[in-house]
Structure formats: structure tokens, C-alpha cells
PDB file of C-alpha atoms in Angstrom:
ATOM      1  CA  UNK N  12      68.592   2.776 268.379  1.00 59.00           C
ATOM      2  CA  UNK N  13      71.208   5.033 269.894  1.00 49.00           C
ATOM      3  CA  UNK N  14      73.982   4.636 272.374  1.00 45.00           C
ATOM      4  CA  UNK N  15      73.477   5.825 275.921  1.00 39.00           C
ATOM      5  CA  UNK N  16      77.139   5.913 276.855  1.00 41.00           C
ATOM      6  CA  UNK N  17      80.001   8.257 276.077  1.00 40.00           C
ATOM      7  CA  UNK N  18      78.582  10.728 273.561  1.00 42.00           C
ATOM      8  CA  UNK N  19      80.257  13.903 274.786  1.00 45.00           C
ATOM      9  CA  UNK N  20      82.851  15.564 272.605  1.00 45.00           C
ATOM     10  CA  UNK N  21      86.585  15.745 273.189  1.00 42.00           C
ATOM     11  CA  UNK N  22      89.211  18.302 272.209  1.00 39.00           C
ATOM     12  CA  UNK N  23      91.872  17.318 269.660  1.00 40.00           C
ATOM     13  CA  UNK N  24      93.850  20.480 269.128  1.00 43.00           C
ATOM     14  CA  UNK N  25      92.979  24.159 269.602  1.00 42.00           C
ATOM     15  CA  UNK N  26      89.228  24.584 269.649  1.00 41.00           C
ATOM     16  CA  UNK N  27      88.464  21.409 267.647  1.00 41.00           C
ATOM     17  CA  UNK N  28      85.787  19.299 269.281  1.00 40.00           C
ATOM     18  CA  UNK N  29      84.696  15.911 268.024  1.00 54.00           C
ATOM     19  CA  UNK N  30      82.629  13.119 269.502  1.00 70.00           C
ATOM     20  CA  UNK N  31      82.847   9.383 269.115  1.00 90.00           C
ATOM     21  CA  UNK N  32      82.107   7.896 265.729  1.00 96.00           C
ATOM     22  CA  UNK N  33      78.716   6.452 264.838  1.00 97.00           C
ATOM     23  CA  UNK N  34      78.053   2.858 263.927  1.00 98.00           C
ATOM     24  CA  UNK N  35      75.616   2.900 261.009  1.00 98.00           C
ATOM     25  CA  UNK N  36      73.929  -0.322 259.920  1.00 98.00           C
ATOM     26  CA  UNK N  37      73.429  -0.047 256.173  1.00 98.00           C
ATOM     27  CA  UNK N  38      70.601  -2.223 254.858  1.00 98.00           C
ATOM     28  CA  UNK N  39      71.485  -3.150 251.274  1.00 98.00           C
ATOM     29  CA  UNK N  40      68.431  -5.129 250.227  1.00 97.00           C
ATOM     30  CA  UNK N  41      68.296  -8.710 248.948  1.00 96.00           C
ATOM     31  CA  UNK N  42      70.982  -8.528 246.262  1.00 95.00           C
ATOM     32  CA  UNK N  43      70.178  -6.266 243.320  1.00 97.00           C
ATOM     33  CA  UNK N  44      72.230  -3.056 243.861  1.00 97.00           C
ATOM     34  CA  UNK N  45      69.372  -1.040 242.340  1.00 97.00           C
ATOM     35  CA  UNK N  46      67.285  -1.968 245.388  1.00 98.00           C
ATOM     36  CA  UNK N  47      69.642  -0.084 247.728  1.00 98.00           C
ATOM     37  CA  UNK N  48      67.886   2.964 249.179  1.00 98.00           C
ATOM     38  CA  UNK N  49      69.001   6.468 248.248  1.00 98.00           C
ATOM     39  CA  UNK N  50      70.099   7.074 251.840  1.00 98.00           C
ATOM     40  CA  UNK N  51      72.257   3.944 251.992  1.00 98.00           C
ATOM     41  CA  UNK N  52      73.789   4.767 248.596  1.00 98.00           C
ATOM     42  CA  UNK N  53      74.656   8.300 249.729  1.00 98.00           C
ATOM     43  CA  UNK N  54      76.324   7.019 252.897  1.00 98.00           C
ATOM     44  CA  UNK N  55      78.247   4.328 251.019  1.00 98.00           C
ATOM     45  CA  UNK N  56      79.783   7.053 248.885  1.00 97.00           C
ATOM     46  CA  UNK N  57      80.692   9.328 251.778  1.00 97.00           C
ATOM     47  CA  UNK N  58      81.743   7.133 254.721  1.00 98.00           C
ATOM     48  CA  UNK N  59      85.472   6.765 255.273  1.00 97.00           C
ATOM     49  CA  UNK N  60      85.253   3.374 256.988  1.00 98.00           C
ATOM     50  CA  UNK N  61      83.150   0.449 255.760  1.00 98.00           C
ATOM     51  CA  UNK N  62      82.918  -2.792 257.739  1.00 97.00           C
ATOM     52  CA  UNK N  63      81.654  -6.006 256.202  1.00 96.00           C
ATOM     53  CA  UNK N  64      81.194  -9.585 257.342  1.00 92.00           C
ATOM     54  CA  UNK N  65      82.720 -12.550 255.554  1.00 86.00           C
ATOM     55  CA  UNK N  66      81.992 -16.155 256.409  1.00 78.00           C
ATOM     56  CA  UNK N  67      85.186 -18.123 257.066  1.00 70.00           C
ATOM     57  CA  UNK N  68      86.314 -19.839 253.887  1.00 62.00           C
ATOM     58  CA  UNK N  69      84.242 -17.577 251.622  1.00 63.00           C
ATOM     59  CA  UNK N  70      85.631 -14.975 249.259  1.00 66.00           C
ATOM     60  CA  UNK N  71      84.619 -11.340 249.728  1.00 67.00           C
ATOM     61  CA  UNK N  72      81.168 -11.542 251.228  1.00 84.00           C
ATOM     62  CA  UNK N  73      77.601 -11.152 250.000  1.00 89.00           C
ATOM     63  CA  UNK N  74      77.099  -7.641 251.361  1.00 94.00           C
ATOM     64  CA  UNK N  75      80.377  -6.365 249.914  1.00 95.00           C
ATOM     65  CA  UNK N  76      79.438  -7.747 246.498  1.00 93.00           C
ATOM     66  CA  UNK N  77      76.136  -5.836 246.603  1.00 96.00           C
ATOM     67  CA  UNK N  78      77.675  -2.514 247.654  1.00 97.00           C
ATOM     68  CA  UNK N  79      81.067  -2.624 245.952  1.00 93.00           C
ATOM     69  CA  UNK N  80      80.218  -0.216 243.127  1.00 94.00           C
ATOM     70  CA  UNK N  81      78.980   2.481 245.531  1.00 97.00           C
ATOM     71  CA  UNK N  82      81.736   2.509 248.174  1.00 97.00           C
ATOM     72  CA  UNK N  83      84.066   5.518 248.105  1.00 95.00           C
ATOM     73  CA  UNK N  84      87.410   4.506 246.515  1.00 95.00           C
ATOM     74  CA  UNK N  85      89.387   5.897 249.448  1.00 96.00           C
ATOM     75  CA  UNK N  86      87.290   4.159 252.130  1.00 97.00           C
ATOM     76  CA  UNK N  87      89.026   1.863 254.599  1.00 97.00           C
ATOM     77  CA  UNK N  88      87.526  -1.642 254.540  1.00 96.00           C
ATOM     78  CA  UNK N  89      87.270  -3.540 257.812  1.00 96.00           C
ATOM     79  CA  UNK N  90      86.714  -7.242 257.179  1.00 94.00           C
ATOM     80  CA  UNK N  91      85.073  -9.216 259.983  1.00 92.00           C
ATOM     81  CA  UNK N  92      85.446 -12.958 259.607  1.00 88.00           C
ATOM     82  CA  UNK N  93      82.649 -15.024 261.086  1.00 83.00           C
ATOM     83  CA  UNK N  94      83.333 -18.758 261.414  1.00 76.00           C
ATOM     84  CA  UNK N  95      79.888 -20.353 261.057  1.00 64.00           C
ATOM     85  CA  UNK N  96      78.844 -23.408 263.057  1.00 56.00           C
ATOM     86  CA  UNK N  97      76.231 -25.937 261.955  1.00 50.00           C
ATOM     87  CA  UNK N  98      73.449 -23.665 263.223  1.00 52.00           C
ATOM     88  CA  UNK N  99      75.059 -20.724 261.363  1.00 52.00           C
ATOM     89  CA  UNK N 100      75.762 -18.862 264.602  1.00 60.00           C
ATOM     90  CA  UNK N 101      79.368 -17.617 264.833  1.00 63.00           C
ATOM     91  CA  UNK N 102      79.360 -17.558 268.634  1.00 75.00           C
ATOM     92  CA  UNK N 103      80.124 -14.782 271.105  1.00 87.00           C
ATOM     93  CA  UNK N 104      83.897 -14.722 270.545  1.00 89.00           C
ATOM     94  CA  UNK N 105      83.519 -13.837 266.859  1.00 89.00           C
ATOM     95  CA  UNK N 106      81.105 -11.013 267.630  1.00 93.00           C
ATOM     96  CA  UNK N 107      83.400  -9.744 270.390  1.00 95.00           C
ATOM     97  CA  UNK N 108      86.334  -9.603 267.942  1.00 94.00           C
ATOM     98  CA  UNK N 109      84.239  -7.898 265.286  1.00 95.00           C
ATOM     99  CA  UNK N 110      82.958  -5.290 267.730  1.00 97.00           C
ATOM    100  CA  UNK N 111      86.526  -4.574 268.877  1.00 97.00           C
ATOM    101  CA  UNK N 112      87.693  -3.989 265.288  1.00 97.00           C
ATOM    102  CA  UNK N 113      84.871  -1.518 264.710  1.00 97.00           C
ATOM    103  CA  UNK N 114      85.336   0.168 268.106  1.00 97.00           C
ATOM    104  CA  UNK N 115      88.948   1.010 267.251  1.00 97.00           C
ATOM    105  CA  UNK N 116      87.670   3.350 264.527  1.00 97.00           C
ATOM    106  CA  UNK N 117      84.675   4.666 266.462  1.00 97.00           C
ATOM    107  CA  UNK N 118      86.889   5.642 269.395  1.00 96.00           C
ATOM    108  CA  UNK N 119      88.935   7.828 267.043  1.00 95.00           C
ATOM    109  CA  UNK N 120      85.822   9.703 265.936  1.00 95.00           C
ATOM    110  CA  UNK N 121      85.364   7.913 262.611  1.00 96.00           C
ATOM    111  CA  UNK N 122      81.878   6.865 261.530  1.00 97.00           C
ATOM    112  CA  UNK N 123      81.692   3.229 260.439  1.00 98.00           C
ATOM    113  CA  UNK N 124      79.115   1.859 258.016  1.00 98.00           C
ATOM    114  CA  UNK N 125      78.418  -1.838 258.559  1.00 98.00           C
ATOM    115  CA  UNK N 126      77.140  -3.554 255.415  1.00 98.00           C
ATOM    116  CA  UNK N 127      74.055  -5.712 255.947  1.00 97.00           C
ATOM    117  CA  UNK N 128      72.290  -7.870 253.365  1.00 96.00           C
ATOM    118  CA  UNK N 129      68.554  -7.311 253.500  1.00 96.00           C
ATOM    119  CA  UNK N 130      67.561  -5.349 256.583  1.00 98.00           C
ATOM    120  CA  UNK N 131      69.984  -4.861 259.521  1.00 97.00           C
ATOM    121  CA  UNK N 132      67.390  -5.754 262.165  1.00 97.00           C
ATOM    122  CA  UNK N 133      65.891  -8.807 260.437  1.00 96.00           C
ATOM    123  CA  UNK N 134      67.905 -11.964 261.175  1.00 92.00           C
ATOM    124  CA  UNK N 135      71.129  -9.970 260.736  1.00 90.00           C
ATOM    125  CA  UNK N 136      74.514 -10.111 262.448  1.00 92.00           C
ATOM    126  CA  UNK N 137      74.352  -6.331 262.803  1.00 96.00           C
ATOM    127  CA  UNK N 138      72.138  -6.490 265.881  1.00 95.00           C
ATOM    128  CA  UNK N 139      74.680  -8.554 267.841  1.00 95.00           C
ATOM    129  CA  UNK N 140      77.526  -6.194 266.994  1.00 96.00           C
ATOM    130  CA  UNK N 141      75.357  -3.167 267.779  1.00 97.00           C
ATOM    131  CA  UNK N 142      74.440  -4.612 271.169  1.00 96.00           C
ATOM    132  CA  UNK N 143      78.135  -4.755 272.062  1.00 96.00           C
ATOM    133  CA  UNK N 144      78.809  -1.179 270.964  1.00 97.00           C
ATOM    134  CA  UNK N 145      75.645   0.818 271.704  1.00 94.00           C
ATOM    135  CA  UNK N 146      76.571   1.498 275.319  1.00 88.00           C
ATOM    136  CA  UNK N 147      79.686   3.366 274.234  1.00 93.00           C
ATOM    137  CA  UNK N 148      78.895   4.760 270.781  1.00 96.00           C
ATOM    138  CA  UNK N 149      75.883   6.151 268.900  1.00 96.00           C
ATOM    139  CA  UNK N 150      74.209   3.539 266.706  1.00 97.00           C
ATOM    140  CA  UNK N 151      71.976   4.273 263.721  1.00 97.00           C
ATOM    141  CA  UNK N 152      70.146   2.032 261.267  1.00 98.00           C
ATOM    142  CA  UNK N 153      69.294   2.517 257.596  1.00 98.00           C
ATOM    143  CA  UNK N 154      66.582  -0.074 256.880  1.00 98.00           C
ATOM    144  CA  UNK N 155      66.728  -2.232 253.793  1.00 98.00           C
ATOM    145  CA  UNK N 156      64.404  -4.376 251.686  1.00 98.00           C
ATOM    146  CA  UNK N 157      64.225  -7.894 253.106  1.00 97.00           C
ATOM    147  CA  UNK N 158      64.885 -11.043 251.081  1.00 96.00           C
ATOM    148  CA  UNK N 159      61.282 -11.998 251.833  1.00 96.00           C
ATOM    149  CA  UNK N 160      59.987  -8.829 250.147  1.00 97.00           C
ATOM    150  CA  UNK N 161      62.389  -9.201 247.237  1.00 97.00           C
ATOM    151  CA  UNK N 162      61.362 -12.808 246.632  1.00 97.00           C
ATOM    152  CA  UNK N 163      57.639 -12.012 246.856  1.00 97.00           C
ATOM    153  CA  UNK N 164      58.066  -9.247 244.285  1.00 97.00           C
ATOM    154  CA  UNK N 165      59.868 -11.574 241.880  1.00 96.00           C
ATOM    155  CA  UNK N 166      57.131 -14.229 242.177  1.00 96.00           C
ATOM    156  CA  UNK N 167      54.244 -11.750 242.299  1.00 95.00           C
ATOM    157  CA  UNK N 168      52.916 -13.417 245.434  1.00 94.00           C
ATOM    158  CA  UNK N 169      50.941 -11.257 247.896  1.00 93.00           C
ATOM    159  CA  UNK N 170      52.194 -11.979 251.408  1.00 92.00           C
ATOM    160  CA  UNK N 171      49.412 -10.445 253.466  1.00 93.00           C
ATOM    161  CA  UNK N 172      46.075  -8.710 252.914  1.00 91.00           C
ATOM    162  CA  UNK N 173      43.283  -7.478 255.154  1.00 92.00           C
ATOM    163  CA  UNK N 174      43.362  -9.568 258.344  1.00 93.00           C
ATOM    164  CA  UNK N 175      46.046 -12.048 257.226  1.00 95.00           C
ATOM    165  CA  UNK N 176      48.722 -13.053 259.722  1.00 96.00           C
ATOM    166  CA  UNK N 177      52.194 -13.196 258.193  1.00 96.00           C
ATOM    167  CA  UNK N 178      54.978 -15.180 259.876  1.00 97.00           C
ATOM    168  CA  UNK N 179      58.749 -15.208 259.366  1.00 97.00           C
ATOM    169  CA  UNK N 180      59.814 -18.704 260.377  1.00 97.00           C
ATOM    170  CA  UNK N 181      63.398 -20.010 260.691  1.00 96.00           C
ATOM    171  CA  UNK N 182      63.756 -23.482 259.188  1.00 96.00           C
ATOM    172  CA  UNK N 183      66.130 -24.327 262.034  1.00 95.00           C
ATOM    173  CA  UNK N 184      63.197 -24.875 264.427  1.00 96.00           C
ATOM    174  CA  UNK N 185      62.387 -28.440 265.523  1.00 96.00           C
ATOM    175  CA  UNK N 186      59.827 -30.165 263.293  1.00 97.00           C
ATOM    176  CA  UNK N 187      56.895 -30.035 265.785  1.00 97.00           C
ATOM    177  CA  UNK N 188      57.413 -26.312 266.353  1.00 97.00           C
ATOM    178  CA  UNK N 189      57.681 -25.653 262.619  1.00 97.00           C
ATOM    179  CA  UNK N 190      54.371 -27.415 262.116  1.00 97.00           C
ATOM    180  CA  UNK N 191      52.739 -25.338 264.863  1.00 98.00           C
ATOM    181  CA  UNK N 192      54.035 -22.017 263.495  1.00 97.00           C
ATOM    182  CA  UNK N 193      52.911 -22.882 259.967  1.00 97.00           C
ATOM    183  CA  UNK N 194      49.477 -23.958 261.192  1.00 97.00           C
ATOM    184  CA  UNK N 195      48.999 -20.591 262.925  1.00 96.00           C
ATOM    185  CA  UNK N 196      49.827 -18.361 259.916  1.00 97.00           C
ATOM    186  CA  UNK N 197      48.047 -17.350 256.711  1.00 96.00           C
ATOM    187  CA  UNK N 198      51.212 -16.379 254.867  1.00 96.00           C
ATOM    188  CA  UNK N 199      54.744 -17.342 255.743  1.00 97.00           C
ATOM    189  CA  UNK N 200      58.351 -16.809 254.757  1.00 98.00           C
ATOM    190  CA  UNK N 201      60.516 -19.735 255.824  1.00 98.00           C
ATOM    191  CA  UNK N 202      64.173 -18.722 255.999  1.00 96.00           C
ATOM    192  CA  UNK N 203      67.561 -20.399 256.503  1.00 93.00           C
ATOM    193  CA  UNK N 204      66.729 -23.483 254.437  1.00 95.00           C
ATOM    194  CA  UNK N 205      69.993 -25.354 253.758  1.00 93.00           C
ATOM    195  CA  UNK N 206      70.028 -28.868 255.211  1.00 93.00           C
ATOM    196  CA  UNK N 207      66.522 -28.409 256.638  1.00 95.00           C
ATOM    197  CA  UNK N 208      64.799 -28.852 253.251  1.00 96.00           C
ATOM    198  CA  UNK N 209      63.645 -32.482 253.775  1.00 95.00           C
ATOM    199  CA  UNK N 210      62.078 -31.528 257.100  1.00 96.00           C
ATOM    200  CA  UNK N 211      60.258 -28.594 255.500  1.00 96.00           C
ATOM    201  CA  UNK N 212      58.890 -30.753 252.689  1.00 96.00           C
ATOM    202  CA  UNK N 213      57.388 -33.138 255.239  1.00 96.00           C
ATOM    203  CA  UNK N 214      55.810 -30.394 257.329  1.00 97.00           C
ATOM    204  CA  UNK N 215      54.346 -28.523 254.346  1.00 97.00           C
ATOM    205  CA  UNK N 216      53.026 -31.713 252.772  1.00 97.00           C
ATOM    206  CA  UNK N 217      51.393 -32.742 256.053  1.00 97.00           C
ATOM    207  CA  UNK N 218      49.796 -29.277 256.237  1.00 97.00           C
ATOM    208  CA  UNK N 219      48.452 -29.585 252.677  1.00 96.00           C
ATOM    209  CA  UNK N 220      50.561 -26.608 251.559  1.00 97.00           C
ATOM    210  CA  UNK N 221      53.286 -28.189 249.417  1.00 96.00           C
ATOM    211  CA  UNK N 222      51.548 -27.237 246.160  1.00 95.00           C
ATOM    212  CA  UNK N 223      51.341 -23.584 247.299  1.00 96.00           C
ATOM    213  CA  UNK N 224      54.997 -23.309 248.352  1.00 97.00           C
ATOM    214  CA  UNK N 225      57.591 -21.439 246.276  1.00 97.00           C
ATOM    215  CA  UNK N 226      61.336 -21.994 246.592  1.00 97.00           C
ATOM    216  CA  UNK N 227      63.565 -18.958 245.982  1.00 97.00           C
ATOM    217  CA  UNK N 228      67.361 -18.968 245.834  1.00 95.00           C
ATOM    218  CA  UNK N 229      69.482 -15.796 245.531  1.00 93.00           C
ATOM    219  CA  UNK N 230      66.437 -13.544 245.117  1.00 94.00           C
ATOM    220  CA  UNK N 231      67.128 -10.564 242.771  1.00 95.00           C
ATOM    221  CA  UNK N 232      70.724 -11.742 242.113  1.00 93.00           C
ATOM    222  CA  UNK N 233      71.929 -12.654 238.591  1.00 90.00           C
ATOM    223  CA  UNK N 234      71.925 -16.353 239.582  1.00 89.00           C
ATOM    224  CA  UNK N 235      68.369 -16.214 240.944  1.00 94.00           C
ATOM    225  CA  UNK N 236      66.388 -19.474 240.975  1.00 96.00           C
ATOM    226  CA  UNK N 237      62.622 -19.634 241.484  1.00 97.00           C
ATOM    227  CA  UNK N 238      60.384 -22.697 241.234  1.00 96.00           C
ATOM    228  CA  UNK N 239      57.547 -24.447 242.978  1.00 97.00           C
ATOM    229  CA  UNK N 240      58.860 -26.404 245.943  1.00 97.00           C
ATOM    230  CA  UNK N 241      57.078 -29.509 244.654  1.00 96.00           C
ATOM    231  CA  UNK N 242      59.211 -29.270 241.482  1.00 96.00           C
ATOM    232  CA  UNK N 243      62.518 -28.824 243.304  1.00 95.00           C
ATOM    233  CA  UNK N 244      64.686 -31.957 243.005  1.00 90.00           C
ATOM    234  CA  UNK N 245      66.007 -33.581 246.157  1.00 85.00           C
ATOM    235  CA  UNK N 246      69.369 -31.847 246.341  1.00 87.00           C
ATOM    236  CA  UNK N 247      71.520 -29.726 248.604  1.00 90.00           C
ATOM    237  CA  UNK N 248      70.341 -26.109 248.694  1.00 94.00           C
ATOM    238  CA  UNK N 249      72.003 -22.987 250.123  1.00 92.00           C
ATOM    239  CA  UNK N 250      71.403 -21.793 253.657  1.00 89.00           C
ATOM    240  CA  UNK N 251      70.511 -18.375 252.225  1.00 87.00           C
ATOM    241  CA  UNK N 252      67.428 -19.551 250.356  1.00 95.00           C
ATOM    242  CA  UNK N 253      63.795 -19.258 251.381  1.00 97.00           C
ATOM    243  CA  UNK N 254      60.315 -20.649 250.889  1.00 98.00           C
ATOM    244  CA  UNK N 255      57.212 -18.489 250.526  1.00 98.00           C
ATOM    245  CA  UNK N 256      53.737 -19.879 251.150  1.00 97.00           C
ATOM    246  CA  UNK N 257      50.258 -18.435 251.390  1.00 95.00           C
ATOM    247  CA  UNK N 258      47.183 -20.512 252.124  1.00 91.00           C
ATOM    248  CA  UNK N 259      45.120 -18.397 249.731  1.00 80.00           C
ATOM    249  CA  UNK N 260      47.679 -18.406 246.927  1.00 64.00           C
ATOM    250  CA  UNK N 261      46.501 -15.056 245.542  1.00 54.00           C
ATOM    251  CA  UNK N 262      44.812 -11.845 246.663  1.00 47.00           C
ATOM    252  CA  UNK N 263      41.027 -11.626 246.397  1.00 46.00           C
ATOM    253  CA  UNK N 264      38.800  -8.623 247.093  1.00 46.00           C
TER     254      UNK N 264
END
């Protein structure tokens, strides 16, 4: 994606022409720093401004923890606080404020790398910030490994083969719609679990899929937790956890 707005250069001193800075969404993968792409790692070490999102009340931020060892020591860090509501959406005002903080650097010709867990364009806050800035500044994306792919690799569970239909399903959907989406897919990654776990258990059990469902928490992180959903105790689980299911259970030729 690229901005369609002001991309012409401007003079700052005799003969020196620069343009506006670029917003670069840096996909960092699911958590293990070794899963960061070579391109993202190179940019982390060369960009002078790094923006990262922190949930209100949290320390640091997940993306910053993944990338910390690769960021240039002299880089300016721009922290964007996102107060999360019950549905985990910060609301327009928070995105407006974050976009303004980034725009201040872009307008001065400085490229800004925005840290994104997983992939920037897969259930990420990046897309909402980019939408606010792409009319005025160039926007680029460095894709990253999704949490879904990271979790599947850790389990060894094939997600799709041949004519399989794979669905990414937010657990926040109403129960009837969850049931319909699950019924229509061969393989599925159910994201944003949190307080929706009891609802998901019911839907998967009704669909006859509970025994095939895997629960994954903090995929590829040091504190990773993987177990069959049927073996997971009734307890509070993080919002950033997921469930993987495939009707087949394994790949067959």
C-alpha cells in the first residue's frame, strides 16, 4: 500500500531535497525473535524512529519485547498507548492520537517503523494507523509470520491441504455466527480467545470437534503453553491465545 498524497520533495537548504518520511509496518512474527524476517531485522537496525503500541496499564509492549535486541541504540522510540475496551478495540480517538504522533516525524522527513506482532495486515492495529496516514505519506509493509502459522508449526498440525478451506475466526463473534463459520470450514484458527472460552467450548463440542481442538498460548514465546482444548481447565485465559482445529486432524495423501 502506498500513499497517494503529498509525496513530492521539498528543499531544506541549498540543493538538498527530501520528501516526506515513510511509515513502514514491520511484521515481527508470533514472538520468537529468530522468526523475524531478514528484511525486518535490517530495518530495525537502521531506522531512526521506531513506534510501538502499548496497551494501557501494561509494561513495554509485546512487539517491543520481540524486537528490542535488534533496534538501533540511537533510535527514537515513539510509544503509542492504546486503552483497550472490553472488545479490545481502542476506539477512534486513540488511533487519531497515535497517527498524529507518527505524523510529526513523517512530516520532518523521518522514516518511522511501526512494530507489529505477527503480520501487520492480519488483525493488527497497524492497518488503522496506516489508513489515517496513507493519504499524506508513503506507507510500506514488511509481512510477518502470523501467530496461526507459528502455533501450527509448534503443534505440527497441517492447516490446509488440497481443496481444504481454511478460516480465521474471531472468538468475539456471537455464538450462532461462530457455529456457522466453523461448520463451513475444514481447518480453522480461532483468535482473540480471552473471556470467550466457555462459548467456544460449547460451539466446538456441539460441532463434534472438541477432541480435535488445540489450545495455544504465547506461541513461540518462552512461556508457551500448548494442550488439547479438552484438557484445558476451566480458567481465565489471555486474549492473545488461539485455538487450532482441523476436521481431518492430519494430512493424508
